[in-house]
Short mmCIF file of C-alpha atoms in Angstrom, two decimals:
data_model
loop_
_atom_site.label_atom_id
_atom_site.label_comp_id
_atom_site.label_asym_id
_atom_site.label_seq_id
_atom_site.Cartn_x
_atom_site.Cartn_y
_atom_site.Cartn_z
CA MET O 1 20.32 13.28 9.29
CA PRO O 2 17.32 11.63 10.98
CA ASP O 3 17.06 14.75 13.19
CA GLU O 4 17.12 16.92 10.09
CA ASN O 5 14.33 14.79 8.55
CA GLN O 6 12.29 15.05 11.72
CA ARG O 7 12.77 18.81 11.82
CA ARG O 8 11.70 19.18 8.19
CA PHE O 9 8.65 16.96 8.69
CA ASP O 10 7.58 18.95 11.76
CA GLU O 11 8.03 22.18 9.86
CA TRP O 12 6.01 20.94 6.86
CA THR O 13 3.12 19.73 8.98
CA ARG O 14 3.13 23.01 10.90
CA VAL O 15 3.65 25.57 8.13
CA HIS O 16 1.72 23.78 5.36
CA ARG O 17 -1.00 22.37 7.55
CA GLY O 18 -3.67 24.32 5.65
CA LEU O 19 -2.66 22.67 2.38
CA LEU O 20 -3.12 19.21 3.89
CA PHE O 21 -6.53 20.22 5.24
CA LYS O 22 -7.66 21.28 1.77
CA VAL O 23 -6.74 17.93 0.26
CA VAL O 24 -8.37 16.02 3.10
CA ARG O 25 -11.57 18.05 2.85
CA ALA O 26 -11.73 17.54 -0.93
CA TYR O 27 -11.30 13.76 -0.79
CA ALA O 28 -12.81 12.55 2.49
CA PHE O 29 -16.29 13.38 3.69
CA THR O 30 -16.79 11.89 7.13
CA SER O 31 -14.85 12.64 10.30
CA GLN O 32 -13.45 9.12 10.46
CA ASP O 33 -12.39 9.15 6.81
CA GLN O 34 -10.82 12.57 7.19
CA ASP O 35 -8.73 11.35 10.12
CA ASP O 36 -7.77 8.24 8.19
CA LEU O 37 -6.73 10.17 5.10
CA LEU O 38 -4.78 12.75 7.07
CA GLN O 39 -2.82 9.97 8.75
CA GLU O 40 -2.14 8.32 5.42
CA ILE O 41 -0.93 11.60 3.92
CA ALA O 42 1.23 12.37 6.94
CA ALA O 43 2.76 8.88 6.78
CA GLN O 44 3.59 9.29 3.09
CA LEU O 45 4.92 12.78 3.74
CA TRP O 46 7.24 11.40 6.41
CA ARG O 47 8.50 8.74 4.00
CA SER O 48 9.03 11.36 1.31
CA VAL O 49 11.20 13.65 3.45
CA PRO O 50 14.55 11.94 2.64
CA GLY O 51 13.74 12.20 -1.09
CA PHE O 52 13.24 15.97 -1.00
CA ARG O 53 16.27 17.61 -2.62
CA GLY O 54 14.91 21.12 -2.92
CA ASP O 55 14.59 20.93 -6.74
CA ALA O 56 10.91 21.81 -6.43
CA ALA O 57 9.21 24.26 -4.10
CA GLU O 58 8.12 22.76 -0.80
CA THR O 59 4.45 23.42 -1.53
CA THR O 60 4.73 21.63 -4.89
CA TRP O 61 6.33 18.64 -3.24
CA ILE O 62 3.80 18.50 -0.42
CA TYR O 63 0.89 18.88 -2.82
CA ARG O 64 2.32 16.08 -4.95
CA VAL O 65 2.56 13.72 -2.00
CA ALA O 66 -0.83 14.70 -0.59
CA LEU O 67 -2.76 14.44 -3.86
CA ASN O 68 -1.20 11.14 -4.95
CA THR O 69 -1.92 9.71 -1.53
CA ALA O 70 -5.49 11.00 -1.52
CA ILE O 71 -6.22 9.47 -4.92
CA SER O 72 -4.73 6.12 -3.91
CA TRP O 73 -6.64 6.29 -0.63
CA THR O 74 -9.93 6.93 -2.45
CA ARG O 75 -9.29 3.78 -4.45
CA LYS O 76 -8.89 1.74 -1.29
CA GLU O 77 -11.52 3.51 0.78
CA HIS O 78 -13.98 0.59 0.91
CA LYS O 79 -11.25 -1.63 2.29
CA HIS O 80 -10.46 0.88 5.00
CA ARG O 81 -14.11 0.82 6.00
CA LYS O 82 -14.20 -2.99 6.19
CA GLY O 83 -11.13 -3.19 8.38
CA ALA O 84 -11.89 -0.05 10.35
CA GLN O 85 -12.07 -0.37 14.10
CA SER O 86 -14.79 1.35 16.02
CA ILE O 87 -13.53 4.65 17.32
CA GLU O 88 -16.65 5.76 19.11
CA GLY O 89 -15.80 7.99 22.01
CA VAL O 90 -12.33 8.75 20.66
CA GLU O 91 -11.65 12.38 19.94
CA PRO O 92 -11.11 12.97 16.20
CA ILE O 93 -7.75 14.16 14.92
CA LEU O 94 -9.35 16.83 12.76
CA GLN O 95 -11.89 19.17 14.29
CA PRO O 96 -14.01 21.30 11.93
CA ALA O 97 -13.77 25.07 12.23
CA PRO O 98 -16.30 26.41 14.74
CA THR O 99 -17.65 29.04 12.33
CA PRO O 100 -17.63 27.60 8.81
CA ASP O 101 -17.53 29.90 5.79
CA LEU O 102 -20.54 29.02 3.63
CA ARG O 103 -18.80 30.13 0.43
CA VAL O 104 -15.89 27.79 1.10
CA ASP O 105 -18.35 25.01 1.89
CA TRP O 106 -20.04 25.67 -1.45
CA LEU O 107 -16.70 25.38 -3.26
CA TYR O 108 -15.95 22.04 -1.62
CA ALA O 109 -19.41 20.79 -2.54
CA GLN O 110 -18.65 21.55 -6.20
CA ILE O 111 -15.22 19.92 -5.99
CA ARG O 112 -16.76 16.81 -4.49
CA GLU O 113 -18.80 16.30 -7.68
CA LEU O 114 -15.66 16.02 -9.82
CA SER O 115 -13.59 12.94 -10.65
CA GLU O 116 -10.53 12.18 -8.50
CA VAL O 117 -8.02 13.59 -10.98
CA ASP O 118 -10.16 16.68 -11.67
CA ARG O 119 -10.42 17.34 -7.94
CA SER O 120 -6.62 17.48 -7.79
CA LEU O 121 -6.48 19.87 -10.70
CA THR O 122 -9.14 22.09 -9.13
CA LEU O 123 -7.23 22.38 -5.88
CA LEU O 124 -4.05 23.27 -7.75
CA LEU O 125 -5.92 25.73 -9.97
CA LEU O 126 -7.49 27.52 -7.02
CA ASP O 127 -4.11 27.68 -5.29
CA GLY O 128 -2.63 29.36 -8.34
CA PHE O 129 -0.28 26.65 -9.66
CA SER O 130 0.88 26.92 -13.29
CA TYR O 131 -0.03 24.33 -15.94
CA ARG O 132 3.56 23.16 -15.93
CA GLU O 133 3.55 22.60 -12.17
CA MET O 134 0.22 20.77 -12.37
CA ALA O 135 1.61 18.56 -15.14
CA VAL O 136 4.66 17.69 -13.05
CA ILE O 137 2.61 16.97 -9.94
CA LEU O 138 0.13 14.69 -11.69
CA GLY O 139 2.44 13.22 -14.33
CA ILE O 140 0.33 14.30 -17.33
CA THR O 141 1.11 16.58 -20.27
CA GLU O 142 0.63 20.33 -20.12
CA ASN O 143 -1.80 20.13 -23.04
CA HIS O 144 -3.90 17.64 -21.18
CA VAL O 145 -3.83 19.86 -18.11
CA GLY O 146 -4.91 22.81 -20.25
CA VAL O 147 -7.91 20.98 -21.66
CA LYS O 148 -9.01 19.70 -18.28
CA VAL O 149 -8.49 23.01 -16.50
CA ASN O 150 -10.57 24.87 -19.09
CA ARG O 151 -13.41 22.43 -18.53
CA ILE O 152 -13.10 22.80 -14.75
CA LYS O 153 -13.12 26.62 -14.98
CA ALA O 154 -16.22 26.51 -17.16
CA TYR O 155 -17.86 24.07 -14.75
CA LEU O 156 -17.15 26.18 -11.65
CA ILE O 157 -18.30 29.42 -13.28
CA HIS O 158 -21.43 27.73 -14.59
CA GLN O 159 -22.24 26.32 -11.15
CA SER O 160 -21.70 29.69 -9.46
CA LYS O 161 -24.01 31.41 -11.95
CA ARG O 162 -26.64 28.74 -11.57
CA ASP O 163 -26.60 28.89 -7.78
CA SER O 164 -26.56 32.69 -7.63
CA ASN O 165 -29.58 32.71 -9.99
CA HIS O 166 -31.38 30.33 -7.67
CA GLU O 167 -30.59 32.54 -4.69
CA THR O 168 -31.97 35.63 -6.45
CA MET E 1 -18.67 34.69 -10.53
CA LYS E 2 -15.19 34.83 -12.07
CA LEU E 3 -12.36 32.45 -11.36
CA GLU E 4 -10.45 35.19 -9.51
CA GLU E 5 -13.37 35.62 -7.15
CA LEU E 6 -13.51 31.88 -6.51
CA GLN E 7 -9.77 31.93 -5.81
CA ALA E 8 -10.27 34.79 -3.35
CA ILE E 9 -12.90 32.74 -1.51
CA TRP E 10 -10.56 29.77 -1.58
CA ASP E 11 -7.70 31.83 -0.14
CA THR E 12 -9.72 32.75 2.94
CA GLN E 13 -8.78 29.29 4.22
CA ASN E 14 -5.19 30.47 4.61
CA ASP E 15 -6.29 32.68 7.48
CA ARG E 16 -9.17 30.55 8.69
CA PRO E 17 -8.37 26.85 8.08
CA VAL E 18 -11.31 24.47 7.70
CA PHE E 19 -9.92 22.23 10.45
CA SER E 20 -7.86 22.36 13.58
CA LEU E 21 -5.48 19.53 14.36
CA ASN E 22 -5.15 17.37 17.44
CA ASP E 23 -1.38 16.71 17.37
CA SER E 24 -1.09 14.00 19.98
CA ARG E 25 -3.86 11.94 18.37
CA LEU E 26 -2.12 12.31 15.02
CA SER E 27 1.14 10.89 16.38
CA VAL E 28 -0.61 7.86 17.83
CA GLY E 29 -2.65 7.33 14.65
CA LEU E 30 0.44 7.53 12.48
CA TYR E 31 2.24 4.95 14.52
CA GLN E 32 -0.74 2.57 14.50
CA GLN E 33 -1.33 2.86 10.79
CA ARG E 34 2.29 2.30 9.85
CA ALA E 35 2.48 -0.74 12.10
CA TYR E 36 -0.79 -2.12 10.65
CA HIS E 37 0.30 -1.92 7.00
CA ARG E 38 3.70 -3.43 7.53
CA LYS E 39 2.49 -6.26 9.74
CA ARG E 40 -0.38 -7.19 7.45
CA MET E 41 1.84 -7.63 4.39
CA PHE E 42 4.27 -9.80 6.29
CA ARG E 43 1.53 -11.85 7.96
CA VAL E 44 -0.46 -12.57 4.81
CA TRP E 45 2.29 -13.33 2.31
CA PHE E 46 5.66 -14.15 3.67
CA ALA E 47 5.47 -15.36 7.25
CA PRO E 48 3.46 -18.56 6.54
CA MET E 49 5.75 -19.68 3.73
CA MET E 50 8.99 -18.81 5.50
CA LEU E 51 7.85 -20.39 8.75
CA THR E 52 6.80 -23.62 7.01
CA MET E 53 10.14 -23.82 5.28
CA LEU E 54 12.06 -23.09 8.47
CA VAL E 55 10.21 -25.92 10.23
CA LEU E 56 10.87 -28.33 7.36
CA LEU E 57 14.50 -27.24 7.20
CA GLY E 58 14.99 -27.74 10.92
CA ALA E 59 13.16 -31.09 10.97
CA ASN E 60 15.20 -32.41 8.04
CA LEU E 61 18.44 -31.32 9.70
CA ILE E 62 17.48 -32.87 13.04
CA THR E 63 16.47 -36.11 11.34
CA PHE E 64 19.74 -36.16 9.43
CA LEU E 65 21.80 -35.62 12.59
CA GLY E 66 19.74 -38.06 14.67
CA PHE E 67 19.90 -40.80 12.08
CA PHE E 68 23.60 -40.17 11.54
CA MET E 69 24.35 -40.37 15.27
CA LYS E 70 22.34 -43.56 15.54
CA THR E 71 24.36 -45.04 12.69
CA ILE E 72 27.77 -44.22 14.12
CA THR E 73 26.94 -45.17 17.73
CA ARG E 74 24.90 -48.29 16.83
CA MET E 75 23.73 -49.15 20.39
CA ARG E 76 21.82 -52.27 19.28
CA ILE E 77 22.39 -54.69 16.45
CA THR E 78 18.84 -54.06 15.19
CA ASP E 79 19.33 -50.27 14.93
CA PRO E 80 18.67 -49.07 11.37
CA GLN E 81 21.73 -47.89 9.50
CA MET E 82 21.95 -44.76 7.41
CA THR E 83 23.03 -45.30 3.80
CA TRP E 84 24.40 -42.83 1.26
CA TRP E 85 20.92 -42.79 -0.25
CA ASP E 86 19.37 -41.71 3.06
CA GLY E 87 21.93 -38.92 3.32
CA ALA E 88 21.26 -37.80 -0.24
CA PHE E 89 17.50 -37.87 0.31
CA LEU E 90 17.72 -35.74 3.47
CA ALA E 91 20.17 -33.37 1.79
CA SER E 92 17.64 -32.88 -1.02
CA GLY E 93 15.00 -32.08 1.62
CA VAL E 94 17.27 -29.46 3.20
CA ALA E 95 18.14 -28.03 -0.21
CA SER E 96 14.45 -27.84 -1.18
CA ALA E 97 13.59 -25.93 1.98
CA LEU E 98 16.49 -23.54 1.43
CA ALA E 99 15.55 -23.10 -2.24
CA ILE E 100 12.22 -21.63 -1.13
CA LEU E 101 13.30 -19.90 2.04
CA VAL E 102 16.15 -17.86 0.59
CA PRO E 103 14.32 -16.40 -2.48
CA TYR E 104 11.18 -15.68 -0.43
CA PHE E 105 13.22 -13.91 2.21
CA LYS E 106 14.97 -11.86 -0.47
CA GLN E 107 11.66 -11.01 -2.12
CA TRP E 108 10.20 -9.92 1.19
CA ARG E 109 13.20 -7.67 1.89
CA ALA E 110 13.01 -6.18 -1.61
CA HIS E 111 9.29 -5.65 -1.21
CA GLU E 112 9.76 -3.86 2.11
CA LYS E 113 12.37 -1.65 0.51
CA ALA E 114 10.15 -0.86 -2.48
CA GLN E 115 7.27 0.09 -0.22
CA GLU E 116 9.36 2.76 1.41
CA ILE E 117 10.05 4.57 -1.84
CA PHE E 118 7.82 7.51 -2.55
CA ALA E 119 6.31 7.76 -6.05
CA PRO E 120 6.94 11.27 -7.37
CA SER E 121 3.86 11.56 -9.61
CA LEU E 122 0.36 10.16 -9.93
CA ARG E 123 1.33 8.20 -13.04
CA GLU E 124 4.22 6.52 -11.28
CA GLU E 125 2.05 5.92 -8.26
CA LEU E 126 -0.49 4.09 -10.42
CA GLU E 127 2.17 2.16 -12.30
CA ARG E 128 3.79 1.19 -9.03
CA GLY E 129 0.41 0.04 -7.77
CA ILE E 130 -0.05 -2.17 -10.83
CA THR E 131 3.47 -3.55 -10.43
CA GLN E 132 2.66 -4.30 -6.82
CA LEU E 133 -0.48 -6.22 -7.81
CA ASP E 134 1.48 -8.14 -10.45
CA PHE E 135 3.92 -9.04 -7.70
CA GLU E 136 1.10 -10.32 -5.48
CA MET E 137 -0.34 -12.27 -8.42
CA ARG E 138 3.06 -13.84 -9.15
CA LEU E 139 3.27 -15.06 -5.58
CA ASN E 140 0.05 -16.98 -6.18
CA VAL E 141 0.13 -18.32 -9.71
CA SER E 142 3.64 -18.06 -11.13
CA THR E 143 5.99 -20.87 -12.04
CA GLN E 144 7.82 -19.99 -8.86
CA ALA E 145 4.67 -20.74 -6.84
CA ARG E 146 4.24 -24.11 -8.52
CA VAL E 147 7.94 -24.95 -8.12
CA ALA E 148 7.57 -24.00 -4.43
CA LEU E 149 4.77 -26.55 -4.06
CA GLY E 150 6.99 -29.22 -5.63
CA LEU E 151 9.87 -28.32 -3.32
CA ILE E 152 7.61 -28.44 -0.27
CA ALA E 153 6.58 -31.93 -1.37
CA VAL E 154 10.22 -33.02 -1.71
CA ALA E 155 11.16 -31.59 1.71
CA MET E 156 8.14 -33.18 3.36
CA PHE E 157 8.53 -36.61 1.77
CA SER E 158 12.24 -36.79 2.52
CA LEU E 159 11.47 -35.91 6.12
CA LEU E 160 8.67 -38.46 6.56
CA PHE E 161 10.52 -41.23 4.76
CA GLU E 162 13.73 -40.74 6.73
CA MET E 163 11.94 -40.31 10.07
CA ALA E 164 10.31 -43.67 9.49
CA ARG E 165 13.66 -45.22 8.51
CA TRP E 166 15.41 -43.65 11.54
CA ASN E 167 12.81 -45.14 13.92
CA GLY E 168 12.69 -48.51 12.22
CA LEU E 169 9.09 -48.07 11.02
CA PRO E 170 7.77 -49.09 7.60
CA PRO E 171 8.07 -45.81 5.63
CA SER E 172 4.93 -46.47 3.60
CA LYS E 173 2.56 -45.58 6.49
CA LEU E 174 4.03 -42.16 7.12
CA LEU E 175 4.36 -41.51 3.41
CA ARG E 176 0.69 -42.32 2.85
CA ALA E 177 -0.37 -39.93 5.61
CA GLY E 178 1.94 -37.28 4.18
CA ALA E 179 0.58 -37.76 0.66
CA VAL E 180 -3.03 -37.33 1.82
CA SER E 181 -2.26 -34.14 3.75
CA LEU E 182 -0.27 -32.79 0.82
CA VAL E 183 -3.07 -33.46 -1.69
CA VAL E 184 -5.61 -31.80 0.63
CA GLY E 185 -3.29 -28.84 1.11
CA VAL E 186 -2.68 -28.44 -2.63
CA LEU E 187 -6.41 -28.62 -3.45
CA ALA E 188 -7.21 -26.04 -0.76
CA GLY E 189 -4.40 -23.90 -2.11
CA PHE E 190 -5.80 -24.00 -5.65
CA ALA E 191 -9.29 -23.15 -4.41
CA ALA E 192 -7.99 -20.16 -2.46
CA GLU E 193 -5.76 -19.15 -5.38
CA LYS E 194 -8.77 -18.60 -7.68
CA LYS E 195 -10.39 -16.22 -5.20
CA VAL E 196 -7.18 -14.33 -4.55
CA VAL E 197 -6.44 -13.96 -8.25
CA ALA E 198 -9.98 -12.70 -8.94
CA ARG E 199 -9.65 -10.11 -6.15
CA ILE E 200 -6.24 -8.94 -7.34
CA ALA E 201 -7.47 -8.76 -10.95
CA GLU E 202 -10.37 -6.56 -9.84
CA ARG E 203 -8.02 -4.15 -8.06
CA LYS E 204 -5.73 -4.16 -11.06
CA ARG E 205 -8.58 -3.27 -13.45
CA ALA E 206 -9.44 -0.28 -11.26
CA LEU E 207 -5.85 0.96 -11.44
CA GLN E 208 -5.64 0.36 -15.18
CA SER E 209 -8.85 2.27 -15.84
CA MET E 210 -7.50 5.20 -13.84
CA LEU E 211 -4.24 5.04 -15.76
CA ALA E 212 -6.21 4.94 -19.02
CA SER E 213 -8.13 8.05 -18.00
CA LEU E 214 -4.78 9.80 -17.48
CA ASP E 215 -3.65 8.65 -20.89
CA GLU E 216 -6.70 10.07 -22.65
CA SER E 217 -5.33 12.35 -25.33
CA ALA E 218 -6.29 15.98 -25.19
CA GLU E 219 -7.68 15.68 -28.73
CA SER E 220 -10.26 13.11 -27.70
CA LYS E 221 -11.75 15.58 -25.25
#
């Protein structure tokens, strides 16, 4: 069974790596913080492996773990900084893409302006999750999700219009 | 721009992720972080209390055995003799140490077990966080904490009193020294307790406000 858990964890971190990167990028803004958060998420993901029964899709489960961890981590971020050891000269775990996509960067900049819970909803919205799935992942009602998602959609569309007007 | 267009931009990350991962560094980091969290919890809360109680338990037992052996061998006529009261006093010291050690050990084990469990939703994660802070607060200010102080006093006084009796010294001297150190310890404990409670309460308020924001009804929006 431990081998099976190890295999599943390896597979998750390999196949769904992109999902973890999205959460990390949305919640942590410096290289050190991004490394720290990724480690925290990976640790929680490892702990969650024995609890995965296959009732939910793997992506739903991984998103659930990653978002809950990211929100908790944000809460404790100042403590991490206090106790953080200097890692100058140490290669970071996460290395930014060599040729960044400016449109993706713009999206993350908008997400960064949102509250912690709204950031989670935005990630799930952009990845095409249903209201029901979002409600299950965050532990809130579907109605509440609906209200919040409508506000987020309006916000993102408004921001895109505003910025495209500025560009023109 | 429409939402579908934003989603299309978002989906480009599936082919071109925003990061690349250094696997070997991740493995090392994971190991270090796990070790750090587990050790810190044990070091701050449970190790000092359990170690103190183990020392008091051992010292009371050694004193009991030493005094008992001295009584039954009685090498010199002037050797002090253990009475039933001495035995009862030392037994109460041992019992006091055990009465703290056993529950604290059980709590620590339960806490370790609880930490391993993954919270399946944000709400439960927050509630579990608040429960955790309540647990930390209880360790500091609960009846159990105050009873623990009383039991430490019993274990320490029985030890000092009987050590003095065992060595034929006037017990009052050792008791006086013990009383002073105990009072200083208790006062320092209360001073530290206020700070710890204030810090925990601050963390708890942050969790509660986040929980309240989740509880906001859709109608109020």
